[in-house]
Short mmCIF file of C-alpha atoms in Angstrom, two decimals:
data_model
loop_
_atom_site.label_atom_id
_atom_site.label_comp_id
_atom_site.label_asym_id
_atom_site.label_seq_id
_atom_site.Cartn_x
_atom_site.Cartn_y
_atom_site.Cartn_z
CA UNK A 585 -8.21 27.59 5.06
CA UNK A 586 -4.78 28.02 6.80
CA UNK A 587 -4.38 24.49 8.99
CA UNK A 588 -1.89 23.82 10.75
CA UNK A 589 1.85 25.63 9.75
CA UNK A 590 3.83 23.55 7.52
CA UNK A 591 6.83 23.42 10.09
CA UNK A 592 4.73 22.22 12.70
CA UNK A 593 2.04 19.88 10.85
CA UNK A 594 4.61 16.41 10.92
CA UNK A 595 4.66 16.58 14.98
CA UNK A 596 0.63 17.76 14.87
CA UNK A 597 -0.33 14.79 12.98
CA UNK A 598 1.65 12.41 14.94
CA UNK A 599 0.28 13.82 17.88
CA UNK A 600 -3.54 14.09 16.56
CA UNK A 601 -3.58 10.25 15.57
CA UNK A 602 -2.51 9.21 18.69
CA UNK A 603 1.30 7.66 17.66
CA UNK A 604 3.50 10.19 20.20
CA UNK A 605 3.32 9.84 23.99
CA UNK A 606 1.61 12.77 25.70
CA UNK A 607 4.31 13.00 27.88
CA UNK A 608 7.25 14.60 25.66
CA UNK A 609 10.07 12.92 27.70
CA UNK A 610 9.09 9.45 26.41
CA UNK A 611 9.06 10.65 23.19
CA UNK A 612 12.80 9.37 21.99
CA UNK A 613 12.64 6.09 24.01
CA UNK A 614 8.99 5.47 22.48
CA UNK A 615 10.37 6.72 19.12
CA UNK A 616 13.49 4.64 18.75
CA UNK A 617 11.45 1.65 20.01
CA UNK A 618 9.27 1.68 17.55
CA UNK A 619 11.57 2.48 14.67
CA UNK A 620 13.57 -0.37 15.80
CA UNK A 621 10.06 -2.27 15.80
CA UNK A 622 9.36 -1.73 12.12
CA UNK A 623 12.99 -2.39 10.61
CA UNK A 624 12.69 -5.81 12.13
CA UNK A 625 9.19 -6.58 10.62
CA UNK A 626 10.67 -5.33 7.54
CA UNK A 627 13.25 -7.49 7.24
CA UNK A 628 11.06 -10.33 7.96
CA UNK A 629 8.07 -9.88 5.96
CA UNK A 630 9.23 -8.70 2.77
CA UNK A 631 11.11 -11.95 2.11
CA UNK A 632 12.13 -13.39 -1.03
CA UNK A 633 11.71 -17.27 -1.28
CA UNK A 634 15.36 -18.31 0.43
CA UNK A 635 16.45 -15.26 1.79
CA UNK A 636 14.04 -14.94 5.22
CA UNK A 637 15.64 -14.10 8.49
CA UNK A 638 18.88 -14.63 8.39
CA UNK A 639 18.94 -16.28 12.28
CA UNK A 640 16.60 -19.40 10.70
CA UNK A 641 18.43 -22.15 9.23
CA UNK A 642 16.71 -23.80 6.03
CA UNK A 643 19.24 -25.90 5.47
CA UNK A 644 16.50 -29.16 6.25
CA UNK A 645 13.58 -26.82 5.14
CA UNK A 646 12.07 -28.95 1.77
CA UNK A 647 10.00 -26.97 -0.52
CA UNK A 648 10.10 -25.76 -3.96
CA UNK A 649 8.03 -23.54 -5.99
CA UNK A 650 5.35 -25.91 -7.58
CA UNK A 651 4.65 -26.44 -3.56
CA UNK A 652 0.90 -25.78 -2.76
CA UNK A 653 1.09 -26.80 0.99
CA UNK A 654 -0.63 -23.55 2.79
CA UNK A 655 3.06 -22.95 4.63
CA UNK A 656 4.97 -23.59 1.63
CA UNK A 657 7.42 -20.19 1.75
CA UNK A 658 7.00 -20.38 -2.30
CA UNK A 659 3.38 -20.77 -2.23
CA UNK A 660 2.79 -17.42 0.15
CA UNK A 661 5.42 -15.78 -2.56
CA UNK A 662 3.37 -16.04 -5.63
CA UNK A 663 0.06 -15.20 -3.95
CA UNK A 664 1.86 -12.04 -2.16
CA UNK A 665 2.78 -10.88 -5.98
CA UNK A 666 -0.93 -10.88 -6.75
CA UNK A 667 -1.16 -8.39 -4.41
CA UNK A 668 1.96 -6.65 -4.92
CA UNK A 669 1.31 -6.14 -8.59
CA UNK A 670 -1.75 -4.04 -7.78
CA UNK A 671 0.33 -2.13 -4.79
CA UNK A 672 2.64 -1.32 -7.67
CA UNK A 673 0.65 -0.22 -10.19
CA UNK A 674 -0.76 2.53 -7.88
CA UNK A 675 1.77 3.71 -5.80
CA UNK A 676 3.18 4.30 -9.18
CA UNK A 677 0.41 7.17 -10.24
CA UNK A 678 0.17 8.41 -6.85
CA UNK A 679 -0.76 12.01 -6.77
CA UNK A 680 -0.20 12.92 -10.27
CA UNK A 681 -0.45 16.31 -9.84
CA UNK A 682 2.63 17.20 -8.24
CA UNK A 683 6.29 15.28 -8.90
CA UNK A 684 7.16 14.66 -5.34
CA UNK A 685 6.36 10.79 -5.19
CA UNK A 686 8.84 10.35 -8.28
CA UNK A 687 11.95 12.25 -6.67
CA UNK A 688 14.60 9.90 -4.83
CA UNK A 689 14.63 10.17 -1.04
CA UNK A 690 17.54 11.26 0.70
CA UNK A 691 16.59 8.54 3.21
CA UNK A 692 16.27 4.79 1.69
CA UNK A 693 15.51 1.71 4.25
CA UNK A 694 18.45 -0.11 4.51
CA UNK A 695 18.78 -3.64 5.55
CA UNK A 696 21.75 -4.84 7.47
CA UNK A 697 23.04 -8.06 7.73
CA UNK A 698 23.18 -8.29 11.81
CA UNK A 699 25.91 -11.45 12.20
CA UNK A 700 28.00 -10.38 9.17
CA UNK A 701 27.57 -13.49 7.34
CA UNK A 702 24.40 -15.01 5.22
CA UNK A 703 23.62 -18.25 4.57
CA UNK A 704 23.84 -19.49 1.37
CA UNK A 705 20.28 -20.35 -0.91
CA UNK A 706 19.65 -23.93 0.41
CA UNK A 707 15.70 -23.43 1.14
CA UNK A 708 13.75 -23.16 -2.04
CA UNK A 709 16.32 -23.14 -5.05
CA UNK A 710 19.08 -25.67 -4.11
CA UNK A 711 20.52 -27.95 -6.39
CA UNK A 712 17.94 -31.02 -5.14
CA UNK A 713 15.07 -28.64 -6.24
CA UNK A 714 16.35 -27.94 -9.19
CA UNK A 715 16.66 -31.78 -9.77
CA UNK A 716 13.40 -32.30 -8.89
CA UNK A 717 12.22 -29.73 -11.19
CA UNK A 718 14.11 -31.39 -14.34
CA UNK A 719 12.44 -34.94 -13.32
CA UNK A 720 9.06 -33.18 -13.75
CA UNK A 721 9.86 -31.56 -16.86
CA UNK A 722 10.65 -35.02 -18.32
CA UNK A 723 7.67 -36.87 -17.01
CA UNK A 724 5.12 -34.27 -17.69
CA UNK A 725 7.10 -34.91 -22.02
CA UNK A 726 5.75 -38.31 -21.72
CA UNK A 727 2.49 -38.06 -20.15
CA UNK A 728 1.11 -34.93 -21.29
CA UNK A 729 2.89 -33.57 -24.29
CA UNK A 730 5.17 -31.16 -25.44
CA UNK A 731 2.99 -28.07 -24.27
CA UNK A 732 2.52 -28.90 -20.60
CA UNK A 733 6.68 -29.44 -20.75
CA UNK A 734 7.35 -26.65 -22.45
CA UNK A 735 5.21 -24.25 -19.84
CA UNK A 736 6.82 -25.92 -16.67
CA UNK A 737 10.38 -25.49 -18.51
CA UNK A 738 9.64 -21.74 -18.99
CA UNK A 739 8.81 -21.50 -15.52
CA UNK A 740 11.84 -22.84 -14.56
CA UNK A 741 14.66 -20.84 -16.06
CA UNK A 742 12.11 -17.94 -14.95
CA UNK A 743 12.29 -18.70 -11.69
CA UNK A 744 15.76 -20.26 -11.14
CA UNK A 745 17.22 -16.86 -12.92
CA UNK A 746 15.68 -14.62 -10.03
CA UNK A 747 16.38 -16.87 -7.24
CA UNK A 748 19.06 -19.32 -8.02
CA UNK A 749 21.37 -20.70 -5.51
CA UNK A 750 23.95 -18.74 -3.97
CA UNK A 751 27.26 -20.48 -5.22
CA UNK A 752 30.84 -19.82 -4.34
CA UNK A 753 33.27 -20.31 -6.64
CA UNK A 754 34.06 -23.87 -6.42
CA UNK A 755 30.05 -24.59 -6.77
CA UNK A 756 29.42 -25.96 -3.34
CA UNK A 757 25.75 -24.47 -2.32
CA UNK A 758 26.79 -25.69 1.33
CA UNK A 759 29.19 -23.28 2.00
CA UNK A 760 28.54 -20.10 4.10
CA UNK A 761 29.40 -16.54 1.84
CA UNK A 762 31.17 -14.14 4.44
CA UNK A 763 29.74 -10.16 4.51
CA UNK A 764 31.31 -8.09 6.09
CA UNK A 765 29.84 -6.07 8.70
CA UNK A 766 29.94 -3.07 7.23
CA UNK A 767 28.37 -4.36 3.97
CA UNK A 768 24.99 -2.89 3.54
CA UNK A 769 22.46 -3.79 1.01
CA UNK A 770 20.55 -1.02 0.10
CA UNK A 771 16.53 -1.74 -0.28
CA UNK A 772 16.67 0.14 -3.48
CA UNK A 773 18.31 -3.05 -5.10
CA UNK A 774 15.92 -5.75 -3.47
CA UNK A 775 13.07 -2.83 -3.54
CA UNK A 776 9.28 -4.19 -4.42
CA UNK A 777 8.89 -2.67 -7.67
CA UNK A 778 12.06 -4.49 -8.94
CA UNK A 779 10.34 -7.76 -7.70
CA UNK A 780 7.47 -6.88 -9.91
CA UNK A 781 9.94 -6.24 -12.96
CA UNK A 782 11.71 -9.70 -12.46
CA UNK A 783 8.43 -11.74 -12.44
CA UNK A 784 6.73 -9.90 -15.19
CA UNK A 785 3.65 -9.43 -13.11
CA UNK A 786 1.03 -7.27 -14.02
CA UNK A 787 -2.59 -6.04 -12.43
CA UNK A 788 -6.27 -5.41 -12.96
CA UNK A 789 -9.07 -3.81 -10.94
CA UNK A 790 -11.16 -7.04 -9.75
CA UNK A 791 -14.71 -6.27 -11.16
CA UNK A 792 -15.71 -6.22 -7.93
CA UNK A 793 -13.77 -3.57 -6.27
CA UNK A 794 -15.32 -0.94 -4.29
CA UNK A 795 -13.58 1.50 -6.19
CA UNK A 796 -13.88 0.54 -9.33
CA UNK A 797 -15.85 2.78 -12.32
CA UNK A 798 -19.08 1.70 -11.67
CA UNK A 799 -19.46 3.74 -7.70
CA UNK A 800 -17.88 6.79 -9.22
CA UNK A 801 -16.11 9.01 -11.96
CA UNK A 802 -12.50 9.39 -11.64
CA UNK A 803 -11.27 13.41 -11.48
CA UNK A 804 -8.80 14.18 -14.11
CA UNK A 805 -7.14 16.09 -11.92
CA UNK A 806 -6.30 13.01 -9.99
CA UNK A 807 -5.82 10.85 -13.03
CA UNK A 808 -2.76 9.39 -14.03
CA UNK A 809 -1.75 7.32 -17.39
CA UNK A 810 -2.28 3.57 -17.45
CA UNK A 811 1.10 3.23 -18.92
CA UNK A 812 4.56 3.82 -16.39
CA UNK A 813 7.83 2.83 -17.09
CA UNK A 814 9.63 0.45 -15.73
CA UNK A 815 12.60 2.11 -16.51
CA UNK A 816 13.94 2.73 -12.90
CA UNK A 817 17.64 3.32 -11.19
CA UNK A 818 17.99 0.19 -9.00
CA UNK A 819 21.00 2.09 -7.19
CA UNK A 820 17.88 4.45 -5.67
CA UNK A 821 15.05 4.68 -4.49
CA UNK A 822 12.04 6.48 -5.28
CA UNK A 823 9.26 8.05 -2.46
CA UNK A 824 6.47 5.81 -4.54
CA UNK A 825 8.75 2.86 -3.99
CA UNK A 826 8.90 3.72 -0.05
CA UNK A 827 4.93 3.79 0.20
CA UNK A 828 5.09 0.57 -1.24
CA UNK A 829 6.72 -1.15 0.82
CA UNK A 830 5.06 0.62 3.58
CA UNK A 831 1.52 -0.35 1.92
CA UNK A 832 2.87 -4.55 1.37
CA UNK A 833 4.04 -4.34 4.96
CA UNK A 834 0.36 -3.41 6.04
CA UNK A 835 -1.02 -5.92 3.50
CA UNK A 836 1.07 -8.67 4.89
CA UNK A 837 0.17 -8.28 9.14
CA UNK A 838 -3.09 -7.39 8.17
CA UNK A 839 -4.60 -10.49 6.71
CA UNK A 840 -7.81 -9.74 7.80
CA UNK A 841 -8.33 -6.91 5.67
CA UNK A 842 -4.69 -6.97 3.09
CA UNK A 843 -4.35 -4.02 0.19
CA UNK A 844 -8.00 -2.53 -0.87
CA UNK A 845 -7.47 -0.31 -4.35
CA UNK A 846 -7.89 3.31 -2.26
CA UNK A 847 -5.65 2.71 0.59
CA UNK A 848 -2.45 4.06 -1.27
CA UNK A 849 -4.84 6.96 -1.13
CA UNK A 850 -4.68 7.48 2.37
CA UNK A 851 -1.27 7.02 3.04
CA UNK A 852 0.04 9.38 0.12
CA UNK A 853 -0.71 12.58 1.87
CA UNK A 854 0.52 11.01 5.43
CA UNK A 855 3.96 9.67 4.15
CA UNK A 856 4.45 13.54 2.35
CA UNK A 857 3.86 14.82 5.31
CA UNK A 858 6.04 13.49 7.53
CA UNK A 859 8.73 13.22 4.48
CA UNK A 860 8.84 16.63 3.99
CA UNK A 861 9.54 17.67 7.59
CA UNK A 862 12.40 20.14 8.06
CA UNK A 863 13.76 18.37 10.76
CA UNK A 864 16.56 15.73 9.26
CA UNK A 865 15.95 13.76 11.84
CA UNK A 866 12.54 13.30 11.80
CA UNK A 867 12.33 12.78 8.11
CA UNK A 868 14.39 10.09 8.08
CA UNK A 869 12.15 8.34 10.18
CA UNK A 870 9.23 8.80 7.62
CA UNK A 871 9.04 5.51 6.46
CA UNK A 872 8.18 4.01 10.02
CA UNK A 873 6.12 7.04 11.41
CA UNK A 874 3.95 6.75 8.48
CA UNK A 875 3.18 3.10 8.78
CA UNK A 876 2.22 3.47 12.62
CA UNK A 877 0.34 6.42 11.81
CA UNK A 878 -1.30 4.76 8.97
CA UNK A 879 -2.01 2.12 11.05
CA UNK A 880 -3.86 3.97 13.21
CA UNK A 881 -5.87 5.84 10.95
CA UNK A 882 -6.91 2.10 9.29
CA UNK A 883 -8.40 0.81 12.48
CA UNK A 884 -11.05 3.48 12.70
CA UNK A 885 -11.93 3.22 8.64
CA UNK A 886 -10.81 -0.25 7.76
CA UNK A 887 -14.31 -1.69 8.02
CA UNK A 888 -15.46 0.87 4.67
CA UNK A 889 -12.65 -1.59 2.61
CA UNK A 890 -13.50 -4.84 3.88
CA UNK A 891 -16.20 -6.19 1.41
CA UNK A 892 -17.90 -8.85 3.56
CA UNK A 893 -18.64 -6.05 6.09
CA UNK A 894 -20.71 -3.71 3.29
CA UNK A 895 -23.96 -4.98 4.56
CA UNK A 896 -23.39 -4.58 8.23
CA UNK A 897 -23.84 -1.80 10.73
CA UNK A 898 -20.33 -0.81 10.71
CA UNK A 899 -19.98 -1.27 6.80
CA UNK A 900 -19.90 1.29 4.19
CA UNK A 901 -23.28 0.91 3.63
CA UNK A 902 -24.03 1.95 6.97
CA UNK A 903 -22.36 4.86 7.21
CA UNK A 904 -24.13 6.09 3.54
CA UNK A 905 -27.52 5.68 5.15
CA UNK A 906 -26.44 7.74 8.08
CA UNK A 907 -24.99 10.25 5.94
CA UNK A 908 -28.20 10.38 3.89
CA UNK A 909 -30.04 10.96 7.13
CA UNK A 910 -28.01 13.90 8.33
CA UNK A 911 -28.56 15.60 4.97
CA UNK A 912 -32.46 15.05 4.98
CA UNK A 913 -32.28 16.46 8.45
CA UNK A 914 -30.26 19.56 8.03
CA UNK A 915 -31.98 19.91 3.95
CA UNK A 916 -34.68 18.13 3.67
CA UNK A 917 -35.81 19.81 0.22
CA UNK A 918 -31.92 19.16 -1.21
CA UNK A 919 -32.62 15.32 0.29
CA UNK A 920 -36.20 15.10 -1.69
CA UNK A 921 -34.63 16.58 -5.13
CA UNK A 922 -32.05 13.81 -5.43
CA UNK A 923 -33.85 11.56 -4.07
CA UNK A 924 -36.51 12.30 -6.97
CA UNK A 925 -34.18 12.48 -9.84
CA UNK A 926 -32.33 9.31 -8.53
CA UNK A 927 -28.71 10.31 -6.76
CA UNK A 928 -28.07 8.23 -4.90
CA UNK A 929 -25.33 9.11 -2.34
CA UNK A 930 -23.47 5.71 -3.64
CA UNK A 931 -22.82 7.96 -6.70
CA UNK A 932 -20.72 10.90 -4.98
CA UNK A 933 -20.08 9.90 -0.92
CA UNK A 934 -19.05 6.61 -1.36
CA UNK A 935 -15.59 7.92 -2.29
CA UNK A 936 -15.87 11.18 -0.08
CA UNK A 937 -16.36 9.10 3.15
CA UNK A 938 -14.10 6.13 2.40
CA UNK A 939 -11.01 7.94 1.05
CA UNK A 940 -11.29 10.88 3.52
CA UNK A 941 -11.37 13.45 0.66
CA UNK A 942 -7.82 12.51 -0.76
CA UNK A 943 -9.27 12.05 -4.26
CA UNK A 944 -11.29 15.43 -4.59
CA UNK A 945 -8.91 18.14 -3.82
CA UNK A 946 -5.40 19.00 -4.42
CA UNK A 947 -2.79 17.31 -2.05
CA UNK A 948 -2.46 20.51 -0.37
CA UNK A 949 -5.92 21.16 -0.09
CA UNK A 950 -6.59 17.60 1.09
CA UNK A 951 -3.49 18.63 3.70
CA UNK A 952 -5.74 20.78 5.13
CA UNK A 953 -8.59 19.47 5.38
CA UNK A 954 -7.08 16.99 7.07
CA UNK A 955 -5.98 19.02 9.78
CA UNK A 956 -9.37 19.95 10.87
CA UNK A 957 -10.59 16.26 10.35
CA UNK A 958 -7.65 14.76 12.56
CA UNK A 959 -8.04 17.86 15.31
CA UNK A 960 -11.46 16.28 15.74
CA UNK A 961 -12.64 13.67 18.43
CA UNK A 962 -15.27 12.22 16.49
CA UNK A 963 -13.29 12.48 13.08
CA UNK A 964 -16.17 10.66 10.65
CA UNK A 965 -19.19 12.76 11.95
CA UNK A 966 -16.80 15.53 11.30
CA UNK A 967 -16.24 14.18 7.80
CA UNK A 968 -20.07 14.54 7.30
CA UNK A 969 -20.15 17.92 8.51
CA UNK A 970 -17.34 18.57 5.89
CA UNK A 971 -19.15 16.94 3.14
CA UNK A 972 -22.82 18.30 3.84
CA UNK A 973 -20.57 21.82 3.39
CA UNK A 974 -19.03 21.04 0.23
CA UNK A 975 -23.02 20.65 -1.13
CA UNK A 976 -24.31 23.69 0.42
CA UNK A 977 -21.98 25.56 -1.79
CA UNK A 978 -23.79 23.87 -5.12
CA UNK A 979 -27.12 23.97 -3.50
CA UNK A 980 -29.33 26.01 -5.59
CA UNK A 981 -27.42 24.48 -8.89
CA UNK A 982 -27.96 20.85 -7.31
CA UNK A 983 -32.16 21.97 -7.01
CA UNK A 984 -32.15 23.15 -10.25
CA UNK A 985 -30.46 20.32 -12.01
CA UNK A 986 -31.22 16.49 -13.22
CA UNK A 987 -29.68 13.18 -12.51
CA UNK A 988 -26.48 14.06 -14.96
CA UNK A 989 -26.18 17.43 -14.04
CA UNK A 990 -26.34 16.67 -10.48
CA UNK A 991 -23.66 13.93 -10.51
CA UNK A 992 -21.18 15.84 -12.44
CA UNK A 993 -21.80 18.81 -10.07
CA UNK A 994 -21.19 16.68 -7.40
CA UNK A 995 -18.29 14.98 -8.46
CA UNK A 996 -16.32 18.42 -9.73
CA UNK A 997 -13.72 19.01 -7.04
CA UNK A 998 -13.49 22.39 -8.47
CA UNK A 999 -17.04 23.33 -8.03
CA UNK A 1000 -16.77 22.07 -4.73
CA UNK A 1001 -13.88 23.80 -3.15
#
């Protein structure tokens, strides 16, 4: 399987998923546009609790971080976490197989202050708050012991020594700190994963996660250690630590259906891609082309990761059954056997059809196989097609074998290529 040539593939894909113009002369308006687009949701969604857009003025804003008012700024931080600890711990073992996702980028997102001057911390950590915070400490002493002050004190200085007011020298919070314009923070040293570090957050699969182990066996060849180190250069920043961000960005304008365990996934391949383009140019632009692509590619699977929708005709459930019933029509005798020794295609297409084939194969296997799938019009019947392929090649094994022997045949990505 050749696909698409490598030099070629990052303009193919962009093409194929319906991101580029068809008209090429709109191609650098539309492009710049949307780049543009994306570096302004950045810098307003990935805000830390005082430091949103820089044009808003907080200075009458009152909130602090034991706020549970649905708008509280704090309040939306610490449930964000819960999903940016999970975000984190993926992106992390992204396709262990190869290195690429742990090099450094040549291209970080940078954020740039626009008016040369920021606003000092008034919002959520200004000396009032803080005030506030101490009252509570001592009334919670005399009303309900030692232990309920001593966790509220812990999560004080844990707080107020990752977000503390912005002082000048003289201590006044009130003052305005002058950048100058050509002062550029680099998102390496306000980067996601450094968030994670500072709050000491960590993540589990919820029980009830459509990928968790119960719907299927995890590959070793896609399998990557528990354990990661948090042992990063905040002066960089990593390729994991741009799909990150790219993945929190989706999460956060994409209520509806936030991170699912699987999407990082999806967008591994699709970020290398356009990455590793040849073109300077166009690689720079990674970052932004991925999430619009990404976006894309979401809105015709996103109903297979939203959980309430399982049962319903557009669910994953759904498209199992119809899977099932294009393999009992084109092998009705491979149908009958697992039927009879009880695979179910839960077992081994649940994960084929909802992660596109990203956790069977190789990266650059999956690379092309993608090609194919994304040159198609009607890319999840495709998928099937694809699939019903991969068990041809096992079929007189599969007839042969029982429930174990079938599942692990059907589950080897080697055995399958």
């Amino acid at each position: 399987m050749l696909g698409v040539p490598d030099s070629l593939r990052p303009l193919c894909w962009r093409l194929l998923l319906g991101y580029l113009p068809v008209e090429r002369q709109q191609w650098s308006v539309y492009l710049q546009k949307q780049r543009e687009i994306y570096n302004s949701l950045v810098e307003d969604v990935i805000v830390h609790p005082g430091q949103s857009s820089m044009e808003q003025d907080h200075e009458t804003t009152v909130d602090h971080p034991l706020n549970l008012n649905p708008d509280s700024q704090w309040n939306n931080y610490f449930k964000d976490n819960e999903v940016l600890a999970q975000i984190d711990k993926d992106v992390r073992r992204l396709c262990p197989e190869i290195d690429f996702f742990q090099r450094i980028t040549a291209y970080p997102h940078r954020y740039a202050f626009r008016k040369g001057e920021v606003k000092s911390f008034l919002t959520f950590a200004s000396l009032q708050s803080f005030k506030w915070m101490q009252v509570l400490v001592l009334y919670n002493f005399f009303t309900n012991g030692i232990v309920v002050c001593l966790f509220h004190f812990s999560f004080i200085v844990r707080t107020f020594r990752h977000v503390s007011p912005v002082y000048d020298r003289a201590g006044d919070t009130n003052k305005k700190i002058v950048v100058p314009s050509q002062n550029i923070r680099s998102a390496a040293k306000i980067n996601l994963s450094c968030r994670i570090r500072q709050e000491n957050l960590y993540s589990e699969v919820p029980p009830n996660s459509h990928f968790s182990a119960g719907n299927f066996i995890a590959l070793p060849a896609k399998t990557a250690s528990n354990e990661y180190s948090n042992d990063v250069d905040e002066n960089v920043e990593y390729h994991w630590q741009v799909v990150e961000r790219v993945l929190f960005m989706y999460s956060k304008l994409n209520p509806g259906v936030r991170y699912v365990q699987g999407m990082n996934e999806i967008m591994g391949p699709l970020y290398y891609v356009f990455a590793s383009d040849a073109d300077s140019e166009w690689a720079e632009a990674a970052e932004a082309d991925t999430y619009y692509c990404f976006q894309l590619l979401m809105s015709e699977i996103k109903d297979n990761f939203i959980k309430t929708l399982d049962s319903s005709s557009c669910g994953i459930e759904s498209l199992l059954a119809e899977f099932n019933e294009r393999l009992r029509n084109c092998d009705p005798e491979l149908y009958n056997h697992l039927i009879d020794v009880g695979v179910k295609p839960q077992f081994y297409a649940f994960r084929w059809l909802s992660l596109l084939l990203s956790q069977e194969f190789s990266l650059p296997d999956v690379i092309n196989i993608w090609d194919s799938l994304f040159s198609s019009p009607d890319r999840l019947r495709f998928l099937h097609w694809i699939c019903l392929a991969m068990m041809e090649k096992v079929r007189i094994v599969l007839l042969e074998g029982d429930f174990t022997s079938c599942l692990e045949m059907l589950q080897d990505n080697k055995l399958l290529l």
